[in-house]
Coordinates of C-alpha atoms in Angstrom, one line a residue:
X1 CA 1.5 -2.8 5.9
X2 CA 3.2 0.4 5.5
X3 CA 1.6 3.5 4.0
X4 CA 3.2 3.9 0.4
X5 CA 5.8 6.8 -0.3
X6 CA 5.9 6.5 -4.0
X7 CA 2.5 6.5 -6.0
X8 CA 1.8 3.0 -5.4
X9 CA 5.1 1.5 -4.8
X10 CA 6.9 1.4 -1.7
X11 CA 4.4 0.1 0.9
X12 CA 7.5 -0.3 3.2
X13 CA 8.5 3.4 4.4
X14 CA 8.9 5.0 7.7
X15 CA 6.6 8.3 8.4
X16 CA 8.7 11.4 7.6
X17 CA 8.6 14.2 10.5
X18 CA 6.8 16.9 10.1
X19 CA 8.3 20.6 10.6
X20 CA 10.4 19.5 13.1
X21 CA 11.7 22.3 14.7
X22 CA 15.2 23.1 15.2
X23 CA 16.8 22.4 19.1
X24 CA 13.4 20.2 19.7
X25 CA 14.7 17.8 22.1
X26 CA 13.6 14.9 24.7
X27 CA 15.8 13.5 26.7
X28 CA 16.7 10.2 25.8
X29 CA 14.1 10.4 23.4
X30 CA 14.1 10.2 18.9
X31 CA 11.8 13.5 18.0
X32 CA 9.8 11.8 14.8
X33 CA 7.0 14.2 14.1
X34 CA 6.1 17.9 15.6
X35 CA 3.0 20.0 15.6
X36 CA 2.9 23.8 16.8
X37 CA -0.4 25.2 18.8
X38 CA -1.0 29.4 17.5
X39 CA 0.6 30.0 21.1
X40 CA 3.6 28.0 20.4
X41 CA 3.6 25.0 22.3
X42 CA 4.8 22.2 20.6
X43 CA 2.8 18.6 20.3
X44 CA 6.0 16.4 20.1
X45 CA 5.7 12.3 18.6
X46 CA 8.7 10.7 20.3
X47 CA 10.7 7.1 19.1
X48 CA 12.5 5.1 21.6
X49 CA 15.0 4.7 19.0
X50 CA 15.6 6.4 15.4
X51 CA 15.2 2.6 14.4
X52 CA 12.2 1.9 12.8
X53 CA 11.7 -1.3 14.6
X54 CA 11.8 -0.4 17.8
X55 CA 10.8 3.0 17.2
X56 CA 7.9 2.8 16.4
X57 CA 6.7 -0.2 18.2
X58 CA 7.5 2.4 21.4
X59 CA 6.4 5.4 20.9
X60 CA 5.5 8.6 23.1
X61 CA 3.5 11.7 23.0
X62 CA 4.9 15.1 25.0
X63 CA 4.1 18.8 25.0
X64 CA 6.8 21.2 25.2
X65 CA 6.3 24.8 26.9
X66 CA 6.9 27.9 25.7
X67 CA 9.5 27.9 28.2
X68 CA 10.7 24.6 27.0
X69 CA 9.4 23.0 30.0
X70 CA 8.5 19.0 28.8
X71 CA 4.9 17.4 29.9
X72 CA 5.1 13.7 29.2
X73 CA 1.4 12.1 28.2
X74 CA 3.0 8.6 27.8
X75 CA 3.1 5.8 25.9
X76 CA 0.8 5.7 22.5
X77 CA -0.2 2.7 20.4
X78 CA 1.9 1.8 18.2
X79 CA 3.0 3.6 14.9
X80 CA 1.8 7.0 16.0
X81 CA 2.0 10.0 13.7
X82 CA 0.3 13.1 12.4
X83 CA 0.0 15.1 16.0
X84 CA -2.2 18.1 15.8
X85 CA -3.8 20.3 18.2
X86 CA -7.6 20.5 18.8
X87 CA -8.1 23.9 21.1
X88 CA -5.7 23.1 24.6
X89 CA -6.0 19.2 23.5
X90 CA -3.6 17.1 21.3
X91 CA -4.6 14.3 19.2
X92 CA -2.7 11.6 16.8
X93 CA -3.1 8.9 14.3
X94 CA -1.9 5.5 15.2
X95 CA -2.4 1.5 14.9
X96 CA -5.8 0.3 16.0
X97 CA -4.7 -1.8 19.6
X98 CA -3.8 -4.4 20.4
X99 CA -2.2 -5.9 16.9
X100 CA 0.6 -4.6 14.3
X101 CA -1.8 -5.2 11.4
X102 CA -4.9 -3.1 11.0
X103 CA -6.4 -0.1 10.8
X104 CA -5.6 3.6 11.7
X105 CA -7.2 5.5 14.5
X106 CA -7.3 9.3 15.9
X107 CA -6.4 8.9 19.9
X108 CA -6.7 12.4 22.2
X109 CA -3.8 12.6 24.3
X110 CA -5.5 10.4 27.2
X111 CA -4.9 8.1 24.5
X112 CA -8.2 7.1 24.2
X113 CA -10.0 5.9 20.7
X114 CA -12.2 8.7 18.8
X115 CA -13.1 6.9 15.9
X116 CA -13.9 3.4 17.3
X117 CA -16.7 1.8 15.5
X118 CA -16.0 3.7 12.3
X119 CA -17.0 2.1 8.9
X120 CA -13.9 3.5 7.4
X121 CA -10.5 4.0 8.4
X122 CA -8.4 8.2 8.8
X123 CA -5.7 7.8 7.2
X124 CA -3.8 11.4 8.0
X125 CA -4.5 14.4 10.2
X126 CA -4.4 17.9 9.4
X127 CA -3.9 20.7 12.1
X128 CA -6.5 24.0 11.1
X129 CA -5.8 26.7 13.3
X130 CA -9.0 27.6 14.9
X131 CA -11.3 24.7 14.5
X132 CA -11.4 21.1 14.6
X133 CA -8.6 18.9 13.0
X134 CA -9.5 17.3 9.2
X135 CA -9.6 13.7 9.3
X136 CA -8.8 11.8 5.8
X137 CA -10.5 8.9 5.7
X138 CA -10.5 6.3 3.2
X139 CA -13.8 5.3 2.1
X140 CA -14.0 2.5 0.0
X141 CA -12.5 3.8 -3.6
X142 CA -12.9 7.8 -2.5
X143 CA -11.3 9.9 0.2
X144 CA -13.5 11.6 2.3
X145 CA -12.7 14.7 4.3
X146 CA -14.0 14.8 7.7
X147 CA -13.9 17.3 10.5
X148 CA -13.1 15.6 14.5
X149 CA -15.9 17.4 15.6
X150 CA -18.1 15.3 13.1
X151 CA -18.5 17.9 10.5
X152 CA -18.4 16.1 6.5
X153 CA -16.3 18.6 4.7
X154 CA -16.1 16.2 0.9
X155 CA -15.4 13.5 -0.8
X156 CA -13.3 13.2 -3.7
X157 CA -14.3 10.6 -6.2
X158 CA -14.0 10.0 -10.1
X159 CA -11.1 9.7 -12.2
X160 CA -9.2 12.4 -13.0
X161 CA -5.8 14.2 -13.6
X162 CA -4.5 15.6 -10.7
X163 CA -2.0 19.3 -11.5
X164 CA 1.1 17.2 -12.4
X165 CA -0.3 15.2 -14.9
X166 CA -1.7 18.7 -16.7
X167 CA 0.9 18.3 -19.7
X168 CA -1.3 15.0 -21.1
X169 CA -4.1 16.5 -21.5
X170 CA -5.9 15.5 -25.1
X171 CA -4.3 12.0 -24.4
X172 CA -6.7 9.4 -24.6
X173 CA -7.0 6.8 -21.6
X174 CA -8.6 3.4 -20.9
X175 CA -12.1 3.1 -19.9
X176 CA -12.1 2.8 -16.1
X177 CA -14.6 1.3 -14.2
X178 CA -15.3 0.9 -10.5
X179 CA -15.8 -2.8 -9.6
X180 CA -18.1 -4.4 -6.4
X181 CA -18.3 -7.7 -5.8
X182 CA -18.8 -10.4 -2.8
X183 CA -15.9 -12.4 -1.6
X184 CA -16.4 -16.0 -1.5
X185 CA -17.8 -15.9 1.9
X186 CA -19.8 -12.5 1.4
X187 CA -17.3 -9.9 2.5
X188 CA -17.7 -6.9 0.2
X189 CA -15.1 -6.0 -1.8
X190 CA -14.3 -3.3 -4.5
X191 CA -11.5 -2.4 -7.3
X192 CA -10.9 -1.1 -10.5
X193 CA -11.1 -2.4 -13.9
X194 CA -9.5 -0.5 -17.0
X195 CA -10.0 -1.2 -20.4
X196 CA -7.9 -1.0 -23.4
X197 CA -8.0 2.7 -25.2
X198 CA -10.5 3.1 -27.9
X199 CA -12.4 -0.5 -26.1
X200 CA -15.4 -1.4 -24.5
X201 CA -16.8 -4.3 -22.7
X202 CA -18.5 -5.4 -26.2
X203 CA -14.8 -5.8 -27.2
X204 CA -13.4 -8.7 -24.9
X205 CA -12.5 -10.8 -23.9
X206 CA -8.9 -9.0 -23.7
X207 CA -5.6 -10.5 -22.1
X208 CA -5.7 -9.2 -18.5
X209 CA -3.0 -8.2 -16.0
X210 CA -3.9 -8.3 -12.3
X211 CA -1.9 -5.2 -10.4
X212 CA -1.7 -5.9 -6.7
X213 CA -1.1 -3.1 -4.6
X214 CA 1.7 -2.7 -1.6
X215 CA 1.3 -2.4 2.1
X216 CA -1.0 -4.7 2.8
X217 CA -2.4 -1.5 4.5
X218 CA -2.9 0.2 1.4
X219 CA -5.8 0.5 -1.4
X220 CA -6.8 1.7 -5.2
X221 CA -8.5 5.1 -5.7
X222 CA -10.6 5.9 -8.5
X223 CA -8.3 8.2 -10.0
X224 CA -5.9 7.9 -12.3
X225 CA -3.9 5.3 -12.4
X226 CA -0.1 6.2 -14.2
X227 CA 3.1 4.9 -12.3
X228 CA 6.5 4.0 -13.2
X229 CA 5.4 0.9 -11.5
X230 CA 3.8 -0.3 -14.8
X231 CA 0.1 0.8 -14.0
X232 CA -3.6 0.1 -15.6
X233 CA -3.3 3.2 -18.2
X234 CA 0.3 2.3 -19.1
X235 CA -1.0 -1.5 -19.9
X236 CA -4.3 0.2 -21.4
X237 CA -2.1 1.2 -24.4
X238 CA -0.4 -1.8 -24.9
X239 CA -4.1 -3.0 -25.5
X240 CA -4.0 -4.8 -22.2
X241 CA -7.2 -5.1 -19.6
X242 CA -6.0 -4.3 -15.8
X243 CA -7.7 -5.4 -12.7
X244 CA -6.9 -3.6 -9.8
X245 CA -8.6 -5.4 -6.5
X246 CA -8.7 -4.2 -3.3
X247 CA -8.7 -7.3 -1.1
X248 CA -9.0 -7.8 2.9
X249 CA -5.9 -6.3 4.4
X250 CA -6.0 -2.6 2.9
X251 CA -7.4 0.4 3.7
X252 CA -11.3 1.7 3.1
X253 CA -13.1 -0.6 4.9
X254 CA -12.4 0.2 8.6
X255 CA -10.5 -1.7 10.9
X256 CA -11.8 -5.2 10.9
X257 CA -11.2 -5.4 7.6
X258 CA -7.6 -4.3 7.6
X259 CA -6.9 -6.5 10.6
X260 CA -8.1 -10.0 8.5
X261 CA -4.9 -10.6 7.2
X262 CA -3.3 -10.4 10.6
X263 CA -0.8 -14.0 10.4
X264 CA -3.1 -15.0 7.4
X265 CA -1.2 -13.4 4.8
X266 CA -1.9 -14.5 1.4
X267 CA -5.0 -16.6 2.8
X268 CA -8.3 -15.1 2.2
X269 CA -7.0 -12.1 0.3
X270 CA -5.6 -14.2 -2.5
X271 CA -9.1 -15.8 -2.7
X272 CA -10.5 -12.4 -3.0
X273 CA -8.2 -11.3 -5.8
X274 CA -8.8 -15.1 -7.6
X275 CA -13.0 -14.5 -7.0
X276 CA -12.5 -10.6 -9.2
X277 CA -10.4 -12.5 -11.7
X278 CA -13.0 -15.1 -12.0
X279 CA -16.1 -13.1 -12.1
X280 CA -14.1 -10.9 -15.2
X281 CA -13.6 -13.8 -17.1
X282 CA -17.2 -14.7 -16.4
X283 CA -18.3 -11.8 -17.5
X284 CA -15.9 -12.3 -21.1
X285 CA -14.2 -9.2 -20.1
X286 CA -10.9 -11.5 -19.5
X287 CA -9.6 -14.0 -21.5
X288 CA -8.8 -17.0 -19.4
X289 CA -5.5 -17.9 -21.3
X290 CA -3.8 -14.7 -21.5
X291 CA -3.9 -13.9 -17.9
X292 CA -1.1 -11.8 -15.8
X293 CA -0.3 -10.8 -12.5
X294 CA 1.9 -7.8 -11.4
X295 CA 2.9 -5.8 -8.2
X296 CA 5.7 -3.9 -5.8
X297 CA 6.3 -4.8 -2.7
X298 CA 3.3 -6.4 -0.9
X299 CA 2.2 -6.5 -4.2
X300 CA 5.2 -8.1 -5.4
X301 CA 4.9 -11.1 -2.5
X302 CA 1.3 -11.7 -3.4
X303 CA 2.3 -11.6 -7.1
X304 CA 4.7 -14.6 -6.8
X305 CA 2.5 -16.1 -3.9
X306 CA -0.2 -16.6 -6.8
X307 CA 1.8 -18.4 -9.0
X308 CA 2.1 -20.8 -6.4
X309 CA -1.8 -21.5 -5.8
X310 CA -2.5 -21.7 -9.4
X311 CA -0.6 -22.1 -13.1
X312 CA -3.3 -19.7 -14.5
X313 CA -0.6 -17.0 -15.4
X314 CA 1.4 -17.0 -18.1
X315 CA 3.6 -14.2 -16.9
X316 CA 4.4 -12.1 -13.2
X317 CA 6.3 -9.3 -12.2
X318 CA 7.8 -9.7 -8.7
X319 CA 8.8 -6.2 -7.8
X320 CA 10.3 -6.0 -4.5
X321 CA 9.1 -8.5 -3.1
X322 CA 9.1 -11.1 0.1
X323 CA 9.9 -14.6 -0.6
X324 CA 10.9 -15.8 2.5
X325 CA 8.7 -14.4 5.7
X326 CA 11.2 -15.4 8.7
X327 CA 14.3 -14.2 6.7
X328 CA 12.2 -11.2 6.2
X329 CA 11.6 -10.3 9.7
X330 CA 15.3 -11.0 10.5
X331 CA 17.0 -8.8 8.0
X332 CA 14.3 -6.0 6.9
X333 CA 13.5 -2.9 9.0
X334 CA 9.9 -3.8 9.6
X335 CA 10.6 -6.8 11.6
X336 CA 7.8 -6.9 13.9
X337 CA 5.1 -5.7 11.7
X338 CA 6.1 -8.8 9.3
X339 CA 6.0 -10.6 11.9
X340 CA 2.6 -9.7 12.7
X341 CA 1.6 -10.4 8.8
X342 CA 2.9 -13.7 8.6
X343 CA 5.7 -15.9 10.6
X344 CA 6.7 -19.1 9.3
X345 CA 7.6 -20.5 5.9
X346 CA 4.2 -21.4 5.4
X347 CA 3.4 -18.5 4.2
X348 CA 6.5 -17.9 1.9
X349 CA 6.7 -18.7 -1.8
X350 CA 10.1 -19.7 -1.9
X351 CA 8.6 -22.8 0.2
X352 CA 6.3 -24.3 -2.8
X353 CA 8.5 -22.3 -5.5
X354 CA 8.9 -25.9 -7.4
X355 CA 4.7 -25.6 -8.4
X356 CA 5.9 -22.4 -10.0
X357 CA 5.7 -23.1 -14.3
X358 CA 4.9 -19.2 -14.6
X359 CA 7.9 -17.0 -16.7
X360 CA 8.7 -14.6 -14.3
X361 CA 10.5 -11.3 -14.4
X362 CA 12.1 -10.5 -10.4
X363 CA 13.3 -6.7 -10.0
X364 CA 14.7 -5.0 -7.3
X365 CA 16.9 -1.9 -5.8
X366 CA 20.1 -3.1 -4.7
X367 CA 19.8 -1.2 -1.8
X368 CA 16.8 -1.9 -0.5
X369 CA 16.5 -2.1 3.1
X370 CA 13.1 -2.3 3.6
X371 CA 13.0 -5.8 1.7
X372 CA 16.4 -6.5 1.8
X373 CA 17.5 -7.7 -2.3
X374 CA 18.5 -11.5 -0.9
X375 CA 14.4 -12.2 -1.1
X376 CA 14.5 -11.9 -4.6
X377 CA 17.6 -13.3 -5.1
X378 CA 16.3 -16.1 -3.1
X379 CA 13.2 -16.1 -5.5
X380 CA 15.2 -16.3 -8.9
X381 CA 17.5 -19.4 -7.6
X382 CA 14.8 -21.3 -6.5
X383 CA 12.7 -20.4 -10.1
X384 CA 14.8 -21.4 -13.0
X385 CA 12.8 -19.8 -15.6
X386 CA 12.7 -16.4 -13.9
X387 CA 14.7 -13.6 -14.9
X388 CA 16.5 -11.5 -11.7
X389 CA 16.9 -7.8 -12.6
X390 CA 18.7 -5.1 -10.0
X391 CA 19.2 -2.2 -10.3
X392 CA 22.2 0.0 -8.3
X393 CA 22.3 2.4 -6.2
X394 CA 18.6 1.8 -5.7
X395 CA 16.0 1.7 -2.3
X396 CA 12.6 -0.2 -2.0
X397 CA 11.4 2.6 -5.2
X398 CA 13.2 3.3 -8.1
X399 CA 13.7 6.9 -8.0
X400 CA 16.2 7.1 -11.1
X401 CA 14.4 8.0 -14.8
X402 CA 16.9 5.1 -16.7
X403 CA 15.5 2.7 -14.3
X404 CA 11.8 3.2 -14.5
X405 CA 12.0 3.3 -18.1
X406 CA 13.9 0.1 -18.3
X407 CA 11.7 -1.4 -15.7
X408 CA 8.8 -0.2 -18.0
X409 CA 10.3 -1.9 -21.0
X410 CA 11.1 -5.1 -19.7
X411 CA 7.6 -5.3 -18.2
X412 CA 6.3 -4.3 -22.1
X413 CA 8.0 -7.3 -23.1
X414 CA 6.9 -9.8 -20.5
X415 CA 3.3 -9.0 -20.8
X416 CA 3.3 -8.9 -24.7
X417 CA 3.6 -12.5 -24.6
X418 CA -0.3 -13.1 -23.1

């Protein structure tokens, strides 16, 4: 459920602060995230505890004088970030009420709800000196930018490369599509579909490799899509289809939406990743017998949650991800907000992992503490024709280049066998 710190990967990160100032205290008080008004008072985002869980299950908004004098506003929903100042007022992003799984809102500091009823869920806040905070709000497969004071500033939409990816220009990329479709009972649902380079539609059916994404609170953009996680454009030339779906759960689709997986997890939104997969083969874009599945985190639970429901995949990649739900609230960081995902072993693959006949490749950081590396140790002893990969000195992303590359490899290998 957690916003993603690494292109697509984490999905299990705590918010970093922002400019926090140095000597910024509250007493008995964790300072998380700071925001400075043109006079210099200071909009101040308070934990209970530097522990994510309870931190941010409990946290606080406070101004601070000039003359360091401290004006509690009490207690926020929970999960709030991204402070800013709108004239004399302060406002912040934070967890729709009551639940732990959902989507964002902006509150004012009477803590009241400015974007109730919105179609689409902000996920950040930017301070503009002047005039009324920017709102970024993801809008189905675009980001919109959005003034508080209701002014549309854009919307960014299309695939294209962002400044870092300048150095591959004149390399040729996959056909990407976006995709819209109903779920099984109606909901409306979108993702991505890339093609193999140099391939049309005309061309299928191709193998196919389904790329779940992390949080659950999280979503595919229509941009372009190039991870160390091994991504759509990265399969696109190894002459492999990806499907990227955006199920209940994520982001884009305002808060209802988000909230659906609340203690369902892996219920409906597996359905709505099965009804894309189906419609592609359908359409003879997939070919039914040389399907994959693929994802971090989140992604990586639903990844090995699929090969329970169905034997449709010949391969998986299970990166960083949650076999076991009530060892997961126990030991990872997140505890609560797991919790509020899913509770019991009802909703863990290690509980039907002997339907499992899919070859599966398990990876994960040594050092993970967000999903703690017993889940996919747990995983691999439970699956005896899965192959358990670690990697040291590593978090919940792999941040050194070896590693990525290996993990790239291996994943090369896996897939080449649709």
């Amino acid at each position: 459920m957690r916003e993603l710190t690494d292109e697509i990967a984490a999905g299990h990160s705590p918010p970093p602060a922002k400019d926090v100032p140095t000597g910024v205290s509250i007493p008995g008080r964790h300072v998380a995230e700071v925001a400075r008004h043109p006079d210099g008072r200071l909009a101040v985002i308070t934990w209970s505890s530097p522990k994510i869980d309870p931190g941010l299950l409990n946290p606080a908004l406070h101004v601070v004088e000039t003359n360091g004098t401290v004006t509690d506003l009490g207690a926020t929903p929970a999960d709030a970030g991204s402070p800013v100042w709108w004239g004399d007022e302060v406002c912040y992003l934070a967890l729709t009420p009551p639940h732990l799984q959902g989507g964002n809102a902006v509150f004012d500091q009477r803590h009241r709800n400015l974007t109730e009823g919105m179609r689409a869920c902000p996920i950040d806040l930017v301070q503009d000196d002047g005039d009324a905070p920017i709102m970024v709000v993801a809008t189905g497969l675009d980001t919109e930018f959005r003034r508080l004071d209701g002014a549309f500033l854009a919307r960014v939409t299309g695939s294209h490369l962002p400044p870092r990816y300048r150095d591959l220009d004149g390399i040729p990329w996959g056909v990407q599509e976006r995709l819209h479709h109903p779920a099984r009972d109606g909901l409306e649902l979108d993702g991505l579909l890339i093609l193999p380079v140099g391939r049309t539609r005309r061309d299928g059916p191709f193998p196919l490799v389904t790329i779940v994404h992390g949080g659950p609170y999280d979503r595919w953009t229509d941009d372009l899509q190039l991870h160390w996680v091994p991504s759509a454009q990265w399969f696109a030339h190894q002459g492999i289809a990806t499907f990227l779906p955006n199920p209940r759960g994520g982001q884009g689709h305002g808060h209802e939406f988000a909230a659906a997986v609340a203690k369902k997890v892996g219920q409906e939104e597996w359905y709505d990743i099965e009804t894309g997969i189906d419609l592609l083969v359908a359409q003879k874009i997939a070919d039914p017998d040389r399907l994959g599945i693929a994802g971090w985190s989140h992604g990586g639970f639903m990844a090995a949650w699929a090969t329970t429901r169905t034997d449709r995949f010949k391969a998986a990649l299970v990166g960083a991800g949650i076999s076991d739900w009530p060892k997961l609230i126990a030991t990872g960081e997140w505890g609560a907000f797991e919790a509020a995902l899913g509770d019991s072993a009802e909703h863990s693959p290690l509980t039907y992992a002997d339907r499992i006949r899919t070859e599966m490749l398990i990876v994960h950081g040594a050092e993970d503490t967000n999903v703690p590396v017993e889940q996919a140790e747990l995983l691999h002893r439970a699956v005896k024709h899965s192959e358990l990969v670690v990697y040291p000195g590593e978090g919940h992303s792999l941040r050194q280049r070896e590693h990525r590359l290996d993990l790239l490899n291996r994943t090369r290998r896996l897939f080449a066998k649709l």
